[in-house]
Structure formats: structure tokens, C-alpha cells
mmCIF file of C-alpha atoms in Angstrom:
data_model
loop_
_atom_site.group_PDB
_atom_site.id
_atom_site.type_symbol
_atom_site.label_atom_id
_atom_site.label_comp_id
_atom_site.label_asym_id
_atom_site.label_seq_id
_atom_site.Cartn_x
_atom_site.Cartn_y
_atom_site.Cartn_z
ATOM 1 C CA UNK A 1 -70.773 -17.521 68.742
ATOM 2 C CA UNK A 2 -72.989 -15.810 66.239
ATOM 3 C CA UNK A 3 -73.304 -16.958 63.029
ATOM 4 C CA UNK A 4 -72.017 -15.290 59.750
ATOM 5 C CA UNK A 5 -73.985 -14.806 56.852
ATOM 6 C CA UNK A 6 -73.403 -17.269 54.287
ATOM 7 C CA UNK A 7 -72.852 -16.094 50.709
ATOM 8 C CA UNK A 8 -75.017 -16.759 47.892
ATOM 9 C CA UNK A 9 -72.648 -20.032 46.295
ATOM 10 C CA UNK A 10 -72.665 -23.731 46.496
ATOM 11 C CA UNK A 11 -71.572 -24.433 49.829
ATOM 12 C CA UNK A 12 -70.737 -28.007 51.768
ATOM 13 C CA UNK A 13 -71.782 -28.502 55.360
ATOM 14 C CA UNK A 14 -69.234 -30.100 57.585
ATOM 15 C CA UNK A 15 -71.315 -30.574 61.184
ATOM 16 C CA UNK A 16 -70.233 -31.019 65.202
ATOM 17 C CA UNK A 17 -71.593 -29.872 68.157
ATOM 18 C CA UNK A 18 -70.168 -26.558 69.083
ATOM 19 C CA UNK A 19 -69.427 -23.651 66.832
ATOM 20 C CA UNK A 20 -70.757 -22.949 63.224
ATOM 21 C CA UNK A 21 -68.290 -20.643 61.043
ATOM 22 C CA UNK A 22 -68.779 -19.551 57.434
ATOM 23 C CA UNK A 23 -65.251 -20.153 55.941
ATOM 24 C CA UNK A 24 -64.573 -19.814 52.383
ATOM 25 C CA UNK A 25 -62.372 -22.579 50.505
ATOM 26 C CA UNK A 26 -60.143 -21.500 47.414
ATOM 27 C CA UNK A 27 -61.560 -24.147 44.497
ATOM 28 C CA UNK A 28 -60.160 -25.495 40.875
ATOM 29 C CA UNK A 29 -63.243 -25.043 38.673
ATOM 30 C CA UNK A 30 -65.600 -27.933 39.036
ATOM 31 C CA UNK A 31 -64.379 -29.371 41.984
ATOM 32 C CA UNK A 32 -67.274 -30.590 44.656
ATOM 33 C CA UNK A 33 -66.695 -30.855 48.517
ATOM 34 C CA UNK A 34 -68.271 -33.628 50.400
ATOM 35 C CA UNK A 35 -70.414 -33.536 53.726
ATOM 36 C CA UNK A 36 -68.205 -34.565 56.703
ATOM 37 C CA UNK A 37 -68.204 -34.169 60.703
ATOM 38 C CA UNK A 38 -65.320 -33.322 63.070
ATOM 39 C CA UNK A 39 -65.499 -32.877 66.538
ATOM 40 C CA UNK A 40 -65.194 -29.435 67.091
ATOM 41 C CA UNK A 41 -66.250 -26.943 64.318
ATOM 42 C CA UNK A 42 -69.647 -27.308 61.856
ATOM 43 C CA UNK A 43 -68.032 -25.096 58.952
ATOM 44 C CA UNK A 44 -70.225 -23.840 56.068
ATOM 45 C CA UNK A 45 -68.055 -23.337 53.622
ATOM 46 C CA UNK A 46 -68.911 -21.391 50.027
ATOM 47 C CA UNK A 47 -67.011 -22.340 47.041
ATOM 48 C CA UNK A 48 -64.901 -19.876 45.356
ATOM 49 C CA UNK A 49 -64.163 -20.714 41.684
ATOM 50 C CA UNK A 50 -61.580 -18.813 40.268
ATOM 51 C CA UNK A 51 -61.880 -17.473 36.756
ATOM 52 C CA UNK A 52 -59.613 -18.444 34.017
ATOM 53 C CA UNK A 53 -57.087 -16.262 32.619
ATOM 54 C CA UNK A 54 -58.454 -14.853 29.056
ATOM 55 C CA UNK A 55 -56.081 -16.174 26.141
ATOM 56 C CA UNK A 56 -55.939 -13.357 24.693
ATOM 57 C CA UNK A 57 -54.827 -11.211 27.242
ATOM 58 C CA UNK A 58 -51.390 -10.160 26.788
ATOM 59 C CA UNK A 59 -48.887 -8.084 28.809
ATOM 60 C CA UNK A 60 -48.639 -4.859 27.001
ATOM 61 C CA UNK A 61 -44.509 -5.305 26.945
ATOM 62 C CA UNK A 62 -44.829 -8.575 25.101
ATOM 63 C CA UNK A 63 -47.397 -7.130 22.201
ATOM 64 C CA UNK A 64 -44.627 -4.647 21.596
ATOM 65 C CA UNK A 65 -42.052 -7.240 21.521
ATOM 66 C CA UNK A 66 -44.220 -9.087 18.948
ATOM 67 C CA UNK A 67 -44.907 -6.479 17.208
ATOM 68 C CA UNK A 68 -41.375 -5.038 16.414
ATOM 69 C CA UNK A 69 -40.272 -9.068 15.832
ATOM 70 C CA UNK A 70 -43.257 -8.540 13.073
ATOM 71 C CA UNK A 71 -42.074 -5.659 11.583
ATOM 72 C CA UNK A 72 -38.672 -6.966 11.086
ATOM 73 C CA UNK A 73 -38.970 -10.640 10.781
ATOM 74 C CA UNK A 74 -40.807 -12.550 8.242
ATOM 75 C CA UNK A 75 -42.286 -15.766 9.466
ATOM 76 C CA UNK A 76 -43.384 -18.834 7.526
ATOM 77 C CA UNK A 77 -47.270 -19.178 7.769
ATOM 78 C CA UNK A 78 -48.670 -22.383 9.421
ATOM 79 C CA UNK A 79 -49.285 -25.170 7.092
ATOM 80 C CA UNK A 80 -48.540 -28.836 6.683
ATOM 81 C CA UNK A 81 -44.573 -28.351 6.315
ATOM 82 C CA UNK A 82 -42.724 -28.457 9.821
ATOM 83 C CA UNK A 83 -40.578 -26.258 10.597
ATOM 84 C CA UNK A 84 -37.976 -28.894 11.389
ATOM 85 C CA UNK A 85 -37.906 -29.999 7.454
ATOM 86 C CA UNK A 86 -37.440 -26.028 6.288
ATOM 87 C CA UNK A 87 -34.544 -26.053 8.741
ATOM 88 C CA UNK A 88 -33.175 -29.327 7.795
ATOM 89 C CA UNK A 89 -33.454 -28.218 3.957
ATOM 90 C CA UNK A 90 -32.002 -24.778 4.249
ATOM 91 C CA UNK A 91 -29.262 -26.472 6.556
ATOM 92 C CA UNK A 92 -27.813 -29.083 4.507
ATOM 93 C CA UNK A 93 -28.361 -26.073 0.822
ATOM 94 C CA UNK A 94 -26.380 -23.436 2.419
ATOM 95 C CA UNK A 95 -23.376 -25.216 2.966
ATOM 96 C CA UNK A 96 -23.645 -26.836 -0.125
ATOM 97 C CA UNK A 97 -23.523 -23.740 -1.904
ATOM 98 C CA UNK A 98 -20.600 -22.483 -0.404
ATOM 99 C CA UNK A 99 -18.930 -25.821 -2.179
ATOM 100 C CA UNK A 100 -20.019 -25.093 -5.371
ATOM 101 C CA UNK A 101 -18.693 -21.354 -5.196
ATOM 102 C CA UNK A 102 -15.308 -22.678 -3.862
ATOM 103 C CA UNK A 103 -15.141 -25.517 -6.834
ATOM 104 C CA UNK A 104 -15.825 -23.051 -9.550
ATOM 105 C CA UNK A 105 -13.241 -20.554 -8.054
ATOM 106 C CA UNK A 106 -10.879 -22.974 -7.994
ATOM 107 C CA UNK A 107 -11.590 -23.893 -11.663
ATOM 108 C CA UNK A 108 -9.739 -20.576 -12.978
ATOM 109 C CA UNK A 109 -12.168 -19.289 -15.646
ATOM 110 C CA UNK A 110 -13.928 -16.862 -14.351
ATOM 111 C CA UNK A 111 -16.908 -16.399 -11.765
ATOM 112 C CA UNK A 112 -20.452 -15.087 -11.838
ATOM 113 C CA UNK A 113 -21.227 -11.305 -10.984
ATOM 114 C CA UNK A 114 -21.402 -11.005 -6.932
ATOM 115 C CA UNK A 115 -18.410 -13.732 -6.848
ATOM 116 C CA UNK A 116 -16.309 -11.603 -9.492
ATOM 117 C CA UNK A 117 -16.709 -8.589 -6.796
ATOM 118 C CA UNK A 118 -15.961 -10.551 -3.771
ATOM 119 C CA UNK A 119 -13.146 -12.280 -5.105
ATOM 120 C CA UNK A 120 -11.871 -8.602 -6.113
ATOM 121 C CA UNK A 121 -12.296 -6.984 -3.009
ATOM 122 C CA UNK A 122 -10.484 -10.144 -1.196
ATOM 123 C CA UNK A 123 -7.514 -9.679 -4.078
ATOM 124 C CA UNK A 124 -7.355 -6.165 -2.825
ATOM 125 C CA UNK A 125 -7.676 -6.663 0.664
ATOM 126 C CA UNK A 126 -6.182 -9.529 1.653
ATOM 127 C CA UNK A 127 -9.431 -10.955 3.594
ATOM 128 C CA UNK A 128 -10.549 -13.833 2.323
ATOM 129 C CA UNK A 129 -13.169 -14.964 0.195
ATOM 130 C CA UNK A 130 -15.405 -16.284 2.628
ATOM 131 C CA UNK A 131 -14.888 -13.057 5.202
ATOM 132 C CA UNK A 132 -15.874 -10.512 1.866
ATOM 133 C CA UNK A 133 -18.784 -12.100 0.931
ATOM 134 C CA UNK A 134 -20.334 -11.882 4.753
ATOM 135 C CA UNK A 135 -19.445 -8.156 4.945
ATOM 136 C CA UNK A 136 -20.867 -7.483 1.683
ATOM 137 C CA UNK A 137 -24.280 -9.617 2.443
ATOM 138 C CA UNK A 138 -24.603 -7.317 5.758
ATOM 139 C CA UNK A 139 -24.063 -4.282 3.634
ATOM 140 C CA UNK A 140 -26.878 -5.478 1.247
ATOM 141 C CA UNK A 141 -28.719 -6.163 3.769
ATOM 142 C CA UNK A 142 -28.618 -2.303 4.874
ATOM 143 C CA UNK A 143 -30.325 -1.466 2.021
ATOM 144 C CA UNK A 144 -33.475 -3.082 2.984
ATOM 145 C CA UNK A 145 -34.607 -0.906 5.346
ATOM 146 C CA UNK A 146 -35.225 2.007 3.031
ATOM 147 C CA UNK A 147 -36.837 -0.645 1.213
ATOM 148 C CA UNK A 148 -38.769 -2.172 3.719
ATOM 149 C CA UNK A 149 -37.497 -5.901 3.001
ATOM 150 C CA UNK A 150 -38.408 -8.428 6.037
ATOM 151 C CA UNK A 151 -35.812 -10.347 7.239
ATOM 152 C CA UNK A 152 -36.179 -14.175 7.531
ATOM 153 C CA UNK A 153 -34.340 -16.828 9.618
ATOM 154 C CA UNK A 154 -32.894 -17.805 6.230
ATOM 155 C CA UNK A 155 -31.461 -14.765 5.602
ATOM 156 C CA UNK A 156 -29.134 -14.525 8.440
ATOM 157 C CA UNK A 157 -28.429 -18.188 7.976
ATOM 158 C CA UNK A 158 -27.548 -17.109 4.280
ATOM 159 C CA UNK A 159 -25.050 -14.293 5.515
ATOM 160 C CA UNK A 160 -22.938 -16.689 8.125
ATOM 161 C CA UNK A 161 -23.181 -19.857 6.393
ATOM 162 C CA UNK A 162 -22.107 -19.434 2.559
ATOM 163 C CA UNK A 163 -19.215 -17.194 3.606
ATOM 164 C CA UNK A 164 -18.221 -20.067 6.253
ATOM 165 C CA UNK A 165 -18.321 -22.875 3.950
ATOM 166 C CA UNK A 166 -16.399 -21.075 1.032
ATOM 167 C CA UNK A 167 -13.332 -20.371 3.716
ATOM 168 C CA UNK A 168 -13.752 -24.327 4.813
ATOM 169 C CA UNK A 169 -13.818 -25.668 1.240
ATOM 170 C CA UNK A 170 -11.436 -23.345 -0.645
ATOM 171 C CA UNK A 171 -8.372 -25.192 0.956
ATOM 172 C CA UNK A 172 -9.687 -28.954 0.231
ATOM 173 C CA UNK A 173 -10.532 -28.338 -3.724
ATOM 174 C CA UNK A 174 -7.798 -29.010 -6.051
ATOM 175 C CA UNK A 175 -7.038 -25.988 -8.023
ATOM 176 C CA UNK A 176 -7.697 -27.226 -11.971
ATOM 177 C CA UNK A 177 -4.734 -27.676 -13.872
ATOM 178 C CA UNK A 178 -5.486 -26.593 -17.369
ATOM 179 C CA UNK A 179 -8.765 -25.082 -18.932
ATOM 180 C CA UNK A 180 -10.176 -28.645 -19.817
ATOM 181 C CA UNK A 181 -10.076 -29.912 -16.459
ATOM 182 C CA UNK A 182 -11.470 -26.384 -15.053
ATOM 183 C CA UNK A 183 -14.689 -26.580 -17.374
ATOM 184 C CA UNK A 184 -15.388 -29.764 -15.351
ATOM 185 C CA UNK A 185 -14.853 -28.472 -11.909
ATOM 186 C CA UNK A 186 -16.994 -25.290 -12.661
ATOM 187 C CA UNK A 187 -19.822 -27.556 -14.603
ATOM 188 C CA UNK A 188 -19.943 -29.261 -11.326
ATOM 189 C CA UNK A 189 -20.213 -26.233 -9.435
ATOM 190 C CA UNK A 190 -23.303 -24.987 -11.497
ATOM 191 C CA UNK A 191 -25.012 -28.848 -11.089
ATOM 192 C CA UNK A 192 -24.489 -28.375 -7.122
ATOM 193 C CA UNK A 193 -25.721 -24.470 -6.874
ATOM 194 C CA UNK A 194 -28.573 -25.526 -8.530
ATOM 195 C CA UNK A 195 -29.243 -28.134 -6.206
ATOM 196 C CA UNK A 196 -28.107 -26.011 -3.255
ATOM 197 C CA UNK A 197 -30.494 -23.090 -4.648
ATOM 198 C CA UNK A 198 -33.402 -25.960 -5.023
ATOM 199 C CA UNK A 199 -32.906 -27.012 -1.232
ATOM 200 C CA UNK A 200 -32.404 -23.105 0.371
ATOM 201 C CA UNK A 201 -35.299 -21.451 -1.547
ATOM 202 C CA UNK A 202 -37.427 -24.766 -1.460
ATOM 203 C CA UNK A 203 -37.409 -24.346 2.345
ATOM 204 C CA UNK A 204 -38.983 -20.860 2.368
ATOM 205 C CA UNK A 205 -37.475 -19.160 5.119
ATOM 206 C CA UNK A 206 -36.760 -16.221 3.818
ATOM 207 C CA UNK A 207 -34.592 -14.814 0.962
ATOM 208 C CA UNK A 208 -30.844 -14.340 0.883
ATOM 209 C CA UNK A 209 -29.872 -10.591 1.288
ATOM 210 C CA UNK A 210 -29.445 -10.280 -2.641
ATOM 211 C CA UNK A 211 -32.529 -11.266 -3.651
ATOM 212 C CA UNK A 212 -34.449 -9.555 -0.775
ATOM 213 C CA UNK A 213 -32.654 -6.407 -2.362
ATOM 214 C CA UNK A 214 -33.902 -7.274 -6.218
ATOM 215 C CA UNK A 215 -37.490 -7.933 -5.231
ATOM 216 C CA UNK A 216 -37.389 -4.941 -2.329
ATOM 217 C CA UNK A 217 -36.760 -2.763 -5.825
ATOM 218 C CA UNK A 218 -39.343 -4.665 -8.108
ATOM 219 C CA UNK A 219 -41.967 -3.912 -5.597
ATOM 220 C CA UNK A 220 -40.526 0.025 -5.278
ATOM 221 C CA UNK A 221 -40.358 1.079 -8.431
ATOM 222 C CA UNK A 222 -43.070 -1.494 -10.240
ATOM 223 C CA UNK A 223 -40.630 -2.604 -12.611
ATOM 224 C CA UNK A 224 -40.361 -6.356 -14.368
ATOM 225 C CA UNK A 225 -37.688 -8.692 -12.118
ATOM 226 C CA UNK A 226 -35.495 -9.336 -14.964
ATOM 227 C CA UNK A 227 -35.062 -5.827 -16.024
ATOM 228 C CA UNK A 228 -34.301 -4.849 -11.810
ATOM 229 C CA UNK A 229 -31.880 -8.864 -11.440
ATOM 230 C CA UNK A 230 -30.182 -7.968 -15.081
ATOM 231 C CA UNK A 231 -29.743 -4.004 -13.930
ATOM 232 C CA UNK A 232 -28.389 -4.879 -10.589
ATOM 233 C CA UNK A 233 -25.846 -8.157 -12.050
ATOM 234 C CA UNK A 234 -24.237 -5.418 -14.271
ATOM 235 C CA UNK A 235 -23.399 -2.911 -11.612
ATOM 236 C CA UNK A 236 -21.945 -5.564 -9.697
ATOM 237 C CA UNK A 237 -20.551 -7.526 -12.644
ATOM 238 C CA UNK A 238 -18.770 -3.796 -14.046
ATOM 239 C CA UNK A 239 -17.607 -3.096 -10.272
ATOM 240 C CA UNK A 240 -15.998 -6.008 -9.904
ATOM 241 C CA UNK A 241 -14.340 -6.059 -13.050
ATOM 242 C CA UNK A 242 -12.661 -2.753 -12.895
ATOM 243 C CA UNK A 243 -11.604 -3.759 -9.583
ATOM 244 C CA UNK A 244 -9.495 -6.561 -11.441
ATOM 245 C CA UNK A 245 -11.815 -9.772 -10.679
ATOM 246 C CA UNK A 246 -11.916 -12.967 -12.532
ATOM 247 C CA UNK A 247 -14.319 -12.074 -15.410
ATOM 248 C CA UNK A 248 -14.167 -15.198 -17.918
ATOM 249 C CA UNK A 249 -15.855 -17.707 -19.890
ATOM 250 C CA UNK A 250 -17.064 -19.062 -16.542
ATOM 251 C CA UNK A 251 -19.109 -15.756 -16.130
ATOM 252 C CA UNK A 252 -20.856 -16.575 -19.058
ATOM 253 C CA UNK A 253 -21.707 -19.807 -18.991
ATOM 254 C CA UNK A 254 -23.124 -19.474 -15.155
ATOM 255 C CA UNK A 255 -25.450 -16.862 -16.223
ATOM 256 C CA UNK A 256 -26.988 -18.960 -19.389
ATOM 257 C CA UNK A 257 -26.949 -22.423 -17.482
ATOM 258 C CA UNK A 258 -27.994 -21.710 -13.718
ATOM 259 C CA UNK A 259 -31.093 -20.708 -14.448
ATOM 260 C CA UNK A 260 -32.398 -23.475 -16.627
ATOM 261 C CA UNK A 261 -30.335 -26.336 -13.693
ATOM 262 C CA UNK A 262 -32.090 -24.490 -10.846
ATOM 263 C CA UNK A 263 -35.401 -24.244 -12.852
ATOM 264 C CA UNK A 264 -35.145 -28.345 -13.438
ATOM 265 C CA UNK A 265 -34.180 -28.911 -9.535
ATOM 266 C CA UNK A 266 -36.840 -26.721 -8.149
ATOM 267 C CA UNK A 267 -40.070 -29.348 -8.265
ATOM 268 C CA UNK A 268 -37.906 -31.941 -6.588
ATOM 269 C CA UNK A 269 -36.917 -29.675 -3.045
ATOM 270 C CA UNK A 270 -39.935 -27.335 -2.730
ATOM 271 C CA UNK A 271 -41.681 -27.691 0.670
ATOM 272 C CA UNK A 272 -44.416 -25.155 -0.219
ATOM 273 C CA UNK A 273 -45.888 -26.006 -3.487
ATOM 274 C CA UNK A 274 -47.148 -22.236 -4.305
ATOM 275 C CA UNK A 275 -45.053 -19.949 -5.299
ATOM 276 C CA UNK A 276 -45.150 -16.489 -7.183
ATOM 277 C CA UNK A 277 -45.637 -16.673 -11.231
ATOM 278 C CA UNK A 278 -43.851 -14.632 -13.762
ATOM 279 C CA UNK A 279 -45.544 -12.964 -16.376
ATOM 280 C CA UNK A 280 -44.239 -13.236 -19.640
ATOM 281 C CA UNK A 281 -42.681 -9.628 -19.155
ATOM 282 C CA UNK A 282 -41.308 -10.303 -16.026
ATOM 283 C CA UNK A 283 -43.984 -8.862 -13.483
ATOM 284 C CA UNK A 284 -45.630 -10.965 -10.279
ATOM 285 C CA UNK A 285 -48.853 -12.116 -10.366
ATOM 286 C CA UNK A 286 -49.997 -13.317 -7.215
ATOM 287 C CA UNK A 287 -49.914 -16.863 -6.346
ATOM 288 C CA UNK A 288 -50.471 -19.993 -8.536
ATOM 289 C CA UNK A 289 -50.003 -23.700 -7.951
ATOM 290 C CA UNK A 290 -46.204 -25.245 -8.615
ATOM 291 C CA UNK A 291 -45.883 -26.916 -12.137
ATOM 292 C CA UNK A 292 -42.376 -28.237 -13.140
ATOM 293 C CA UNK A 293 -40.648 -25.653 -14.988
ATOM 294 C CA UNK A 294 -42.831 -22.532 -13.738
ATOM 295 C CA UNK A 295 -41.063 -21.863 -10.655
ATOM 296 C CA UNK A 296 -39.692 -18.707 -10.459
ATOM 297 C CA UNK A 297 -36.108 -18.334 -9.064
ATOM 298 C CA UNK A 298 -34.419 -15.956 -7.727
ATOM 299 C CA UNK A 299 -30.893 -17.079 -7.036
ATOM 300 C CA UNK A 300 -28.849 -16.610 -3.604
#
């Protein structure tokens, strides 16, 4: 039998006495083959070493996929925090928001603006608290996309879970019986949204839907955050009231106290600690290191 022409490559000889054959042998990169005889073929065989796959060779349909989950999703950036312990702390401050909004309702003197609008539409529909206040964070959430807001993982988690946890609380909170007592209930509801606003925006996964809609219009329009929060609180705040919600001394004292409580909380439940500061009129300016006292908030 003739012999075939070996190829230029590392090769190992096998040898016997009767036929030579050039066979080629499929090889994991690196791997050697020893000299050996058998009794009826002498094989020389080339190795073959396959090239590894490029990493950075993607399917085409999977750099779309990315690329449409990047233009609608916002992703926390790599860093020392693991994602676990942004889930854990968003987890445990979402529900515990939803039981401060259903102690201060159930305190009777009054509610800040978005809850003053929910609790009016539920008055006038019939669906409950909980139910309103997921319908109306999808409908804010709407109003990103002319505004090119990204969502986060916290966002959706924001929608579901507050609304859920107001419906599961409402029914297990004693309803105050006079003013006194209801001053209490809805000071403790201000103490645990700040703590629950400390824990949710300390993990960084994203912004609820009405804060992604008051910074979505800072960056628009290049106006100052409190003049766009205060603008957008009245709307709501005026809505609400002339559709008959609980507008009170409770309104009041939320929007003086939850502010300074959240302000206080904030150091203690950050993950990140970098966040953006607030000019003195308002405006952003980039990104500075976390002091106590100069985070800025934002709310729910």
C-alpha cells in the first residue's frame, strides 16, 4: 500500500510490520501522543489542535437581545456590593414601606400627596388601596418612555410589592381611636418610611416609578429637583384633594419630617457610598463621596 503524505504537524509514530497509514487524530490543545506498536498497522498520525472559541464572539441574536435589555434596563455596575445584599435590602424596605403607609392611613389625619390620590381614587372606585397604587405606579411608569427613564429591577419590585403589603397590612392595624392616639400611629409610620426609604434606595437598584418620573423631568427640562418634586407633589396633592382624599394635618407633617428621618437613616443602609450631590439650588453635580447628612433623597 502506498504511503500518504504526511502533513506538516507534530505527529506520533505507532510501528508493525505491514501497512503504514497517515491518520489524523482529533486533539485537546496540548495534549502529546506516545510511541506504541500493534500488530497490524504502523499509523503516522498528525495532531490536529482545535482552536478556541473567541470570547468575544457573540451570536448576532443575543447582541440584540443585550442590547434592547440595555436600552430598557438599568443595571448596577460591578463593584464590591453583591448583588445578593441589594436584593436582600430592597426585599426586606419594600414591604416595610407598605406598613408604614397602612399605619398612617389607619391613623385618620390625613396622608401625604400620592397616598391622598390613591386613597381617593380607591374611595371612588371601590378597589382597594393596595390595587390603586399598582395601577397608578404602571401609569407613571408610562411616562418614562417619552422621557427616556431606565427601568431597574427595583422598580418593578417597587410597583408589586408596596401595593401588596398595604392590602396585607391594612386589615391587621388598629384603626386609631381619637386624634392623640393617631399622631402616634402616623409618627411611627414616618420613623419606618424613613427606614424603609434608607433600605430600598440604599440598595441601588433602581428608582421607584415616581422618582424615575421627577428626575426623567430634571434632566429634560434642566430644572432644580425641588422646584420639578415640589411642582409634581402639588398636582398630585390638588388632584387628590378635589377628588375628596384625606388631606390633613398628617399631610403636613409628612412633608416637613420625612425628609430630615430619611436624611438621618440614609448613612446607616447605603450599599454604594457615592451618590449624586445637591447644589444649594437644587441642581446635580456629578458624583461625590457619602457624608452623613449629604445624601440626597428622593423618596418612593
Amino acid at each position: 500500500t502506498p504511503k500518504i503524505a504526511a502533513a506538516k504537524t507534530p505527529m506520533s509514530v505507532h510501528t508493525c510490520g505491514s501497512v503504514n497509514v497517515n491518520t489524523l487524530l482529533l486533539s485537546a490543545p496540548g495534549r502529546q501522543i506516545a510511541t506504541s506498536s500493534c500488530r497490524s498497522v504502523s499509523c503516522v498520525m498528525p495532531l490536529w489542535t482545535p482552536q478556541p472559541l473567541s470570547p468575544e464572539r457573540k451570536p448576532d441574536s443575543l447582541n440584540h437581545v443585550m442590547k434592547l435589555l440595555s436600552a430598557i434596563f438599568t443595571f448596577p455596575e460591578p463593584g464590591p456590593v453583591p448583588f445578593w445584599r441589594r436584593f436582600v435590602s430592597v426585599i426586606i424596605g419594600l414591604p416595610m414601606y407598605g406598613l408604614a403607609v397602612a399605619i398612617m392611613i389607619q391613623a385618620g389625619i390625613g396622608l401625604e400627596p400620592w397616598g391622598v390620590f390613591h386613597q381617593a381614587l380607591s374611595n371612588l372606585s371601590g378597589i382597594s388601596y393596595g390595587t390603586v397604587a399598582i395601577i397608578v405606579g404602571a401609569g407613571v411608569l408610562l411616562l418614562w418612555i417619552p422621557l427616556r427613564q431606565k427601568l431597574g429591577l427595583g422598580t418593578a419590585m417597587n410597583v408589586i410589592i408596596i401595593g401588596v403589603s398595604v392590602d396585607l397590612f391594612l386589615p391587621i392595624i388598629p384603626v386609631a381611636p381619637n386624634f392623640w392616639w393617631g399622631l402616634l400611629e402616623f409618627s411611627i409610620g414616618i420613623f419606618l418610611n424613613g427606614v424603609a426609604i434608607a433600605l430600598y434606595v440604599g440598595g441601588g437598584l433602581g428608582p421607584g416609578p415616581r422618582d424615575g418620573l421627577m428626575t426623567g423631568l430634571v434632566n429634560r427640562f434642566d430644572k432644580p429637583v425641588w422646584l420639578v418634586r415640589t411642582s409634581i407633589e402639588i398636582v398630585v396633592l390638588g388632584m387628590g384633594w378635589l377628588l375628596g382624599g384625606p388631606v390633613g394635618l398628617g399631610t403636613v407633617y409628612y412633608a416637613l419630617t420625612i425628609g430630615p428621618v430619611a436624611h438621618m437613616l440614609m448613612p446607616w443602609f447605603a450599599l454604594d457610598k457615592r451618590t449624586q450631590h445637591v447644589n444649594a439650588d437644587g441642581s446635580l453635580d456629578g458624583d461625590h463621596p457619602v457624608r452623613p447628612g449629604q445624601e440626597s433623597f428622593d423618596g418612593d
